[in-house]
Amino acid sequence: MATSARFGHLRALTDARGVFEHALLDIPRREHGYCVDDVARALIVVVRDPDHDDLRQLSEIYLSFLESALGADGLTRNRMNEYGEWTDEPGTGDWWGRLIWALGTAAARAPWASVRARSLDAFHRAAQQHSSHLRTVAYAALGAGEVASIRPHDEAAERLLRALVLAVPARAENGWAWPEARLSYGNASIADALITAGAVLRDRAAMDRGLELLGFLLDGETSGDRLSVTGVGGRADGEVGPFFDQQPIEVAALVDACAHAYEQTSDVRWHRGIDLGWQWFLGDNDSGIPMVDAATGAGFDGLERGGRNENRGAESTLAALSTYQQAHRLGVGSRA
C-alpha cells in the first residue's frame, strides 16, 4: 500500500483533537468521542512508519491529545467526548500503560526532534505512577524498552521493566503454559514485554520465559496454515477453536511480539508468525475474508463466523496498519 492509501482511513477518523474511537461502516461516529487507548496506538503507528514525511501533523495531534490527558502526577484520563471535554477520572488503567508505550516509542523513534523531546518529558511524568494489573504493566514496559534503547541507564524505564518481570506469575503446575488460568485479551503483549525486558535488563530467564509464552500462543493460535487467534470470550486449557469474534488487535500484538522475537533470535519461526498475521488480514483466516481495505488502509472491527464486522473503527484500522508495518519492515511476503 502506498503511504497516501495506507493512512487514508486513519486521516478520515482524525480531526484537530484526536482520532475518533468508533465508525459506522467507514463514517466516524463523532458522538462516541475519543480515547487515550486509540490515540496512543495511533501515535505509535505514525512515528514508526518509514514513509513519515507527511505524517508530522498527525503525530502532533496525537501527542497533544496524550499530553492533555496526562496530569502532573502521572495519572491519566482516558475518555473525551466530541466537544473536547474529559468525561472520566484520572487513573492508571490499561490506557495509562498504552500512553507510556506510545510516549516511549515516540521518544525513541519520531523523526522530529521536538516530538521526541516532548514525548520523553511526558513519559517521565507518566512513569511516576505504577499499576498492579499485568497487561497495564506490560504495555508500560514496552514503552520503557523503547526509552531504554536511547537512554540505557534511564531509571524510570528500568523500574517499569523490572516491575513487569516481577508481575508475571509463575508457570502453573497443571501443564498449562500460560501464567493465567485463561487467555483473555492483549495476551501477546505480555510475552512481548518479557522479551523486551529480558533484552534490556540482560535477564536471560525473562527472555526465555517470553519466548516460551510467545511460542505457546503461536502454536495454540495456528490452525493448519492460518492464524486462528483467541476470540473475545477467551480460552482456557482444553477448549478447542475456532473462536469468534477474533479481534484485529490480537493479531497485531502477536505480530509485534514475533517481530521482537525475530530481532533477538533470527529464528524463522517468528518470521513465519509475522507472515501468518499479515495473511490473516488479507483473508487467510477462519472465515476466508479480508480484514483490511487496501484502498484506504481501514481495518474491519472483528472476524465473525462466516463473515466480518463491517465497521471500521480506530482500533482495528491501527491494528492493520501496525501489522503491515512489521511485515513490510521485515520483508515478509511479496504482498506486504
CSV table of C-alpha atoms in Angstrom, one decimal:
chain,number,residue,atom,x,y,z
A,1,MET,CA,0.0,0.0,0.0
A,2,ALA,CA,1.3,3.5,-0.9
A,3,THR,CA,1.5,5.9,2.1
A,4,SER,CA,-1.4,8.0,0.9
A,5,ALA,CA,-3.7,5.0,0.7
A,6,ARG,CA,-2.3,3.3,3.8
A,7,PHE,CA,-3.3,6.3,6.0
A,8,GLY,CA,-6.4,7.3,4.2
A,9,HIS,CA,-8.9,5.9,6.7
A,10,LEU,CA,-6.9,6.9,9.7
A,11,ARG,CA,-6.9,10.5,8.4
A,12,ALA,CA,-10.7,10.3,7.9
A,13,LEU,CA,-11.1,9.2,11.6
A,14,THR,CA,-8.8,12.1,12.8
A,15,ASP,CA,-9.8,15.7,13.5
A,16,ALA,CA,-7.9,18.5,15.2
A,17,ARG,CA,-8.3,16.9,18.6
A,18,GLY,CA,-7.6,13.2,18.1
A,19,VAL,CA,-8.8,10.0,16.4
A,20,PHE,CA,-12.5,9.0,16.8
A,21,GLU,CA,-12.8,5.7,18.5
A,22,HIS,CA,-15.7,4.2,16.5
A,23,ALA,CA,-17.1,4.2,13.0
A,24,LEU,CA,-20.4,3.2,11.4
A,25,LEU,CA,-19.1,1.4,8.3
A,26,ASP,CA,-16.4,3.9,7.3
A,27,ILE,CA,-18.0,7.0,8.8
A,28,PRO,CA,-16.6,8.3,12.1
A,29,ARG,CA,-19.1,8.1,15.0
A,30,ARG,CA,-18.3,11.5,16.5
A,31,GLU,CA,-20.8,11.1,19.2
A,32,HIS,CA,-18.7,8.4,20.8
A,33,GLY,CA,-15.7,10.6,21.2
A,34,TYR,CA,-12.1,9.8,21.6
A,35,CYS,CA,-10.0,7.6,24.0
A,36,VAL,CA,-6.3,7.5,25.0
A,37,ASP,CA,-6.1,3.8,24.2
A,38,ASP,CA,-6.6,4.5,20.5
A,39,VAL,CA,-4.7,7.8,20.3
A,40,ALA,CA,-1.8,6.0,21.8
A,41,ARG,CA,-2.0,3.3,19.2
A,42,ALA,CA,-2.1,5.9,16.5
A,43,LEU,CA,1.0,7.8,17.8
A,44,ILE,CA,2.9,4.5,17.8
A,45,VAL,CA,2.0,3.8,14.2
A,46,VAL,CA,2.7,7.2,12.7
A,47,VAL,CA,6.1,7.7,14.4
A,48,ARG,CA,7.4,4.3,13.4
A,49,ASP,CA,6.3,4.5,9.7
A,50,PRO,CA,9.3,4.7,7.3
A,51,ASP,CA,7.4,6.9,4.9
A,52,HIS,CA,6.9,9.6,7.5
A,53,ASP,CA,7.3,12.8,5.5
A,54,ASP,CA,3.6,13.7,5.5
A,55,LEU,CA,2.7,12.3,9.0
A,56,ARG,CA,4.1,15.0,11.3
A,57,GLN,CA,0.7,16.7,11.6
A,58,LEU,CA,-0.9,13.5,12.7
A,59,SER,CA,1.9,12.9,15.3
A,60,GLU,CA,1.4,16.5,16.7
A,61,ILE,CA,-2.3,15.9,17.1
A,62,TYR,CA,-1.9,12.6,18.8
A,63,LEU,CA,0.9,13.7,21.1
A,64,SER,CA,-1.0,16.9,22.1
A,65,PHE,CA,-4.0,14.7,23.0
A,66,LEU,CA,-1.9,12.4,25.2
A,67,GLU,CA,-0.2,15.4,26.9
A,68,SER,CA,-3.6,16.8,27.7
A,69,ALA,CA,-4.8,13.5,29.2
A,70,LEU,CA,-1.7,13.3,31.5
A,71,GLY,CA,-1.7,15.0,34.9
A,72,ALA,CA,1.4,16.5,36.6
A,73,ASP,CA,1.2,13.5,39.0
A,74,GLY,CA,1.2,10.9,36.2
A,75,LEU,CA,-2.4,9.9,36.5
A,76,THR,CA,-4.2,9.8,33.2
A,77,ARG,CA,-7.7,10.3,31.9
A,78,ASN,CA,-8.9,8.1,29.0
A,79,ARG,CA,-12.2,9.4,27.6
A,80,MET,CA,-13.0,12.7,25.9
A,81,ASN,CA,-16.4,13.5,24.3
A,82,GLU,CA,-16.9,15.0,20.9
A,83,TYR,CA,-16.8,18.5,22.4
A,84,GLY,CA,-13.3,18.1,23.8
A,85,GLU,CA,-14.4,17.5,27.5
A,86,TRP,CA,-12.8,14.8,29.6
A,87,THR,CA,-15.6,12.5,30.9
A,88,ASP,CA,-13.7,10.2,33.3
A,89,GLU,CA,-11.4,10.5,36.4
A,90,PRO,CA,-7.6,10.2,36.1
A,91,GLY,CA,-6.2,6.7,36.8
A,92,THR,CA,-3.7,4.0,35.8
A,93,GLY,CA,-5.8,1.6,33.8
A,94,ASP,CA,-4.7,0.0,30.5
A,95,TRP,CA,-4.9,3.4,28.9
A,96,TRP,CA,-2.1,4.6,31.2
A,97,GLY,CA,0.1,1.7,30.1
A,98,ARG,CA,-0.7,2.3,26.4
A,99,LEU,CA,0.1,6.0,26.9
A,100,ILE,CA,3.5,5.2,28.3
A,101,TRP,CA,4.1,2.7,25.4
A,102,ALA,CA,3.2,5.4,22.9
A,103,LEU,CA,5.3,8.1,24.6
A,104,GLY,CA,8.3,5.8,24.8
A,105,THR,CA,8.0,4.8,21.2
A,106,ALA,CA,7.7,8.5,20.1
A,107,ALA,CA,10.7,9.5,22.2
A,108,ALA,CA,12.8,6.8,20.6
A,109,ARG,CA,11.5,6.8,17.0
A,110,ALA,CA,9.9,10.0,16.0
A,111,PRO,CA,11.8,11.7,13.1
A,112,TRP,CA,11.2,15.1,14.6
A,113,ALA,CA,13.3,16.4,17.5
A,114,SER,CA,10.5,18.4,19.1
A,115,VAL,CA,8.2,15.4,19.2
A,116,ARG,CA,11.0,13.2,20.7
A,117,ALA,CA,11.7,15.8,23.4
A,118,ARG,CA,8.1,16.3,24.4
A,119,SER,CA,7.4,12.6,24.4
A,120,LEU,CA,10.3,11.9,26.7
A,121,ASP,CA,9.2,14.5,29.1
A,122,ALA,CA,5.7,13.2,29.2
A,123,PHE,CA,7.0,9.6,29.5
A,124,HIS,CA,8.8,10.6,32.7
A,125,ARG,CA,5.7,12.3,34.1
A,126,ALA,CA,3.5,9.2,33.5
A,127,ALA,CA,6.2,6.9,34.9
A,128,GLN,CA,5.8,8.4,38.3
A,129,GLN,CA,2.8,6.1,38.7
A,130,HIS,CA,2.5,2.4,38.8
A,131,SER,CA,-0.1,-0.3,38.3
A,132,SER,CA,-0.7,-3.8,39.7
A,133,HIS,CA,-2.6,-5.0,36.5
A,134,LEU,CA,-0.5,-7.4,34.4
A,135,ARG,CA,-1.5,-6.1,31.0
A,136,THR,CA,-1.1,-2.5,32.0
A,137,VAL,CA,2.4,-3.2,33.3
A,138,ALA,CA,3.2,-5.0,30.1
A,139,TYR,CA,2.1,-2.1,27.9
A,140,ALA,CA,4.2,0.3,30.0
A,141,ALA,CA,7.2,-2.0,29.8
A,142,LEU,CA,7.0,-1.9,26.0
A,143,GLY,CA,7.3,1.9,26.1
A,144,ALA,CA,10.1,1.6,28.7
A,145,GLY,CA,12.0,-0.7,26.4
A,146,GLU,CA,11.9,2.0,23.7
A,147,VAL,CA,13.2,4.6,26.0
A,148,ALA,CA,16.0,2.3,27.1
A,149,SER,CA,17.1,1.9,23.5
A,150,ILE,CA,18.1,5.6,23.5
A,151,ARG,CA,18.8,6.0,27.2
A,152,PRO,CA,20.3,2.8,28.5
A,153,HIS,CA,20.5,3.9,32.1
A,154,ASP,CA,17.1,5.6,32.4
A,155,GLU,CA,15.9,4.9,35.9
A,156,ALA,CA,12.2,5.2,35.2
A,157,ALA,CA,12.5,2.9,32.2
A,158,GLU,CA,14.4,0.3,34.2
A,159,ARG,CA,11.9,0.5,37.0
A,160,LEU,CA,9.0,-0.2,34.7
A,161,LEU,CA,10.8,-3.1,33.0
A,162,ARG,CA,11.7,-4.7,36.4
A,163,ALA,CA,8.1,-4.3,37.5
A,164,LEU,CA,6.9,-6.3,34.5
A,165,VAL,CA,9.3,-9.2,35.2
A,166,LEU,CA,8.0,-9.3,38.8
A,167,ALA,CA,4.4,-9.1,37.7
A,168,VAL,CA,4.3,-12.2,35.6
A,169,PRO,CA,3.0,-15.1,37.6
A,170,ALA,CA,5.0,-18.4,37.8
A,171,ARG,CA,4.1,-21.2,35.5
A,172,ALA,CA,1.1,-23.2,36.7
A,173,GLU,CA,1.7,-26.8,37.8
A,174,ASN,CA,-1.1,-28.3,35.7
A,175,GLY,CA,0.9,-28.2,32.4
A,176,TRP,CA,-0.9,-25.2,31.1
A,177,ALA,CA,2.0,-23.0,30.0
A,178,TRP,CA,0.2,-19.6,30.3
A,179,PRO,CA,0.6,-17.8,33.6
A,180,GLU,CA,-3.2,-17.2,33.9
A,181,ALA,CA,-6.0,-19.7,34.1
A,182,ARG,CA,-7.5,-18.3,30.9
A,183,LEU,CA,-6.3,-16.4,27.8
A,184,SER,CA,-8.2,-13.2,27.5
A,185,TYR,CA,-7.0,-10.0,25.7
A,186,GLY,CA,-3.6,-8.5,24.9
A,187,ASN,CA,-2.0,-11.8,25.5
A,188,ALA,CA,0.9,-11.5,23.2
A,189,SER,CA,1.9,-8.1,24.7
A,190,ILE,CA,2.8,-10.0,27.9
A,191,ALA,CA,5.2,-12.2,26.0
A,192,ASP,CA,6.5,-9.2,24.0
A,193,ALA,CA,7.2,-7.2,27.2
A,194,LEU,CA,9.1,-10.1,28.7
A,195,ILE,CA,11.2,-10.4,25.6
A,196,THR,CA,11.8,-6.7,25.7
A,197,ALA,CA,12.7,-6.7,29.4
A,198,GLY,CA,15.0,-9.7,29.0
A,199,ALA,CA,16.9,-7.9,26.3
A,200,VAL,CA,17.3,-4.6,28.0
A,201,LEU,CA,18.0,-6.0,31.5
A,202,ARG,CA,20.1,-8.8,30.2
A,203,ASP,CA,17.9,-11.2,32.0
A,204,ARG,CA,18.1,-14.5,30.2
A,205,ALA,CA,15.4,-16.1,32.3
A,206,ALA,CA,12.9,-13.3,31.4
A,207,MET,CA,13.8,-13.5,27.7
A,208,ASP,CA,13.4,-17.3,27.7
A,209,ARG,CA,10.1,-17.0,29.5
A,210,GLY,CA,8.8,-14.5,27.0
A,211,LEU,CA,9.9,-16.7,24.1
A,212,GLU,CA,8.2,-19.7,25.7
A,213,LEU,CA,5.0,-17.8,26.2
A,214,LEU,CA,5.0,-16.5,22.6
A,215,GLY,CA,5.7,-20.0,21.3
A,216,PHE,CA,2.7,-21.3,23.3
A,217,LEU,CA,0.5,-18.6,21.9
A,218,LEU,CA,1.7,-19.0,18.3
A,219,ASP,CA,1.2,-22.8,18.4
A,220,GLY,CA,-2.2,-22.6,20.1
A,221,GLU,CA,-3.4,-19.9,17.7
A,222,THR,CA,-2.3,-21.5,14.5
A,223,SER,CA,-4.7,-23.8,12.7
A,224,GLY,CA,-3.1,-25.6,9.8
A,225,ASP,CA,-1.5,-22.9,7.7
A,226,ARG,CA,-3.5,-20.0,9.1
A,227,LEU,CA,-3.8,-17.9,12.2
A,228,SER,CA,-6.8,-18.5,14.4
A,229,VAL,CA,-6.5,-16.2,17.4
A,230,THR,CA,-8.4,-16.4,20.7
A,231,GLY,CA,-11.8,-14.7,20.4
A,232,VAL,CA,-13.4,-12.1,22.7
A,233,GLY,CA,-14.6,-14.8,25.1
A,234,GLY,CA,-11.1,-16.0,25.8
A,235,ARG,CA,-9.8,-19.6,26.0
A,236,ALA,CA,-8.9,-22.0,28.8
A,237,ASP,CA,-7.0,-25.2,28.8
A,238,GLY,CA,-8.8,-27.9,26.8
A,239,GLU,CA,-11.1,-25.6,24.9
A,240,VAL,CA,-10.9,-26.0,21.1
A,241,GLY,CA,-11.5,-23.3,18.5
A,242,PRO,CA,-12.0,-21.6,16.2
A,243,PHE,CA,-13.2,-18.8,18.5
A,244,PHE,CA,-15.1,-15.7,17.5
A,245,ASP,CA,-15.2,-12.7,17.4
A,246,GLN,CA,-11.5,-12.5,16.6
A,247,GLN,CA,-10.1,-9.0,17.2
A,248,PRO,CA,-7.6,-7.5,14.8
A,249,ILE,CA,-5.7,-6.0,17.8
A,250,GLU,CA,-4.9,-9.6,19.0
A,251,VAL,CA,-3.2,-10.3,15.6
A,252,ALA,CA,-1.3,-7.1,15.7
A,253,ALA,CA,0.0,-7.8,19.2
A,254,LEU,CA,1.1,-11.3,18.2
A,255,VAL,CA,2.9,-9.9,15.1
A,256,ASP,CA,4.7,-7.2,17.2
A,257,ALA,CA,5.9,-9.9,19.6
A,258,CYS,CA,7.1,-12.1,16.8
A,259,ALA,CA,8.9,-9.2,15.3
A,260,HIS,CA,10.8,-8.5,18.5
A,261,ALA,CA,11.5,-12.2,19.0
A,262,TYR,CA,12.9,-12.5,15.4
A,263,GLU,CA,15.1,-9.5,16.0
A,264,GLN,CA,16.5,-11.2,19.2
A,265,THR,CA,16.9,-14.7,17.8
A,266,SER,CA,16.8,-14.7,14.0
A,267,ASP,CA,14.6,-17.8,14.3
A,268,VAL,CA,12.5,-18.3,11.2
A,269,ARG,CA,9.6,-19.5,13.4
A,270,TRP,CA,8.9,-15.9,14.4
A,271,HIS,CA,9.3,-14.7,10.8
A,272,ARG,CA,6.6,-17.1,9.9
A,273,GLY,CA,4.4,-15.8,12.7
A,274,ILE,CA,4.6,-12.3,11.1
A,275,ASP,CA,3.6,-13.7,7.8
A,276,LEU,CA,0.6,-15.5,9.3
A,277,GLY,CA,-0.5,-12.3,10.9
A,278,TRP,CA,-0.4,-10.3,7.7
A,279,GLN,CA,-2.1,-13.1,5.7
A,280,TRP,CA,-4.9,-13.1,8.3
A,281,PHE,CA,-5.6,-9.5,7.4
A,282,LEU,CA,-5.5,-10.4,3.7
A,283,GLY,CA,-8.1,-13.1,4.1
A,284,ASP,CA,-6.3,-16.3,5.1
A,285,ASN,CA,-8.3,-16.7,8.3
A,286,ASP,CA,-11.1,-18.8,9.7
A,287,SER,CA,-13.8,-17.1,7.7
A,288,GLY,CA,-11.8,-16.6,4.5
A,289,ILE,CA,-12.5,-12.9,4.3
A,290,PRO,CA,-10.1,-9.9,4.1
A,291,MET,CA,-9.9,-7.8,7.3
A,292,VAL,CA,-8.2,-4.8,5.7
A,293,ASP,CA,-9.3,-2.5,2.8
A,294,ALA,CA,-6.2,-2.0,0.8
A,295,ALA,CA,-7.7,1.1,-0.9
A,296,THR,CA,-8.0,3.1,2.3
A,297,GLY,CA,-6.0,1.2,5.0
A,298,ALA,CA,-9.2,0.6,7.0
A,299,GLY,CA,-9.4,-2.4,9.3
A,300,PHE,CA,-12.6,-4.2,9.9
A,301,ASP,CA,-13.7,-4.5,13.5
A,302,GLY,CA,-13.9,-8.2,14.1
A,303,LEU,CA,-13.8,-11.6,12.3
A,304,GLU,CA,-17.1,-13.4,12.8
A,305,ARG,CA,-18.2,-16.9,12.0
A,306,GLY,CA,-18.7,-16.8,8.2
A,307,GLY,CA,-18.0,-13.0,7.9
A,308,ARG,CA,-16.8,-9.8,9.5
A,309,ASN,CA,-18.0,-6.8,11.3
A,310,GLU,CA,-18.2,-4.2,8.6
A,311,ASN,CA,-17.5,-1.2,10.9
A,312,ARG,CA,-14.0,0.2,10.5
A,313,GLY,CA,-13.1,1.8,13.8
A,314,ALA,CA,-9.7,3.2,15.1
A,315,GLU,CA,-8.5,0.1,17.0
A,316,SER,CA,-9.0,-2.3,14.0
A,317,THR,CA,-7.6,0.2,11.5
A,318,LEU,CA,-4.5,0.8,13.6
A,319,ALA,CA,-4.0,-3.0,14.1
A,320,ALA,CA,-4.0,-3.5,10.3
A,321,LEU,CA,-1.5,-0.6,9.8
A,322,SER,CA,0.7,-1.9,12.6
A,323,THR,CA,0.8,-5.4,11.2
A,324,TYR,CA,1.5,-4.1,7.7
A,325,GLN,CA,4.4,-2.1,9.0
A,326,GLN,CA,6.1,-5.1,10.7
A,327,ALA,CA,5.6,-7.3,7.6
A,328,HIS,CA,6.9,-4.6,5.3
A,329,ARG,CA,9.9,-3.8,7.6
A,330,LEU,CA,11.0,-7.4,7.9
A,331,GLY,CA,10.3,-8.3,4.3
A,332,VAL,CA,7.6,-10.8,5.0
A,333,GLY,CA,5.8,-12.0,1.8
A,334,SER,CA,5.6,-10.3,-1.5
A,335,ARG,CA,2.2,-8.9,-0.7
A,336,ALA,CA,3.4,-6.9,2.4
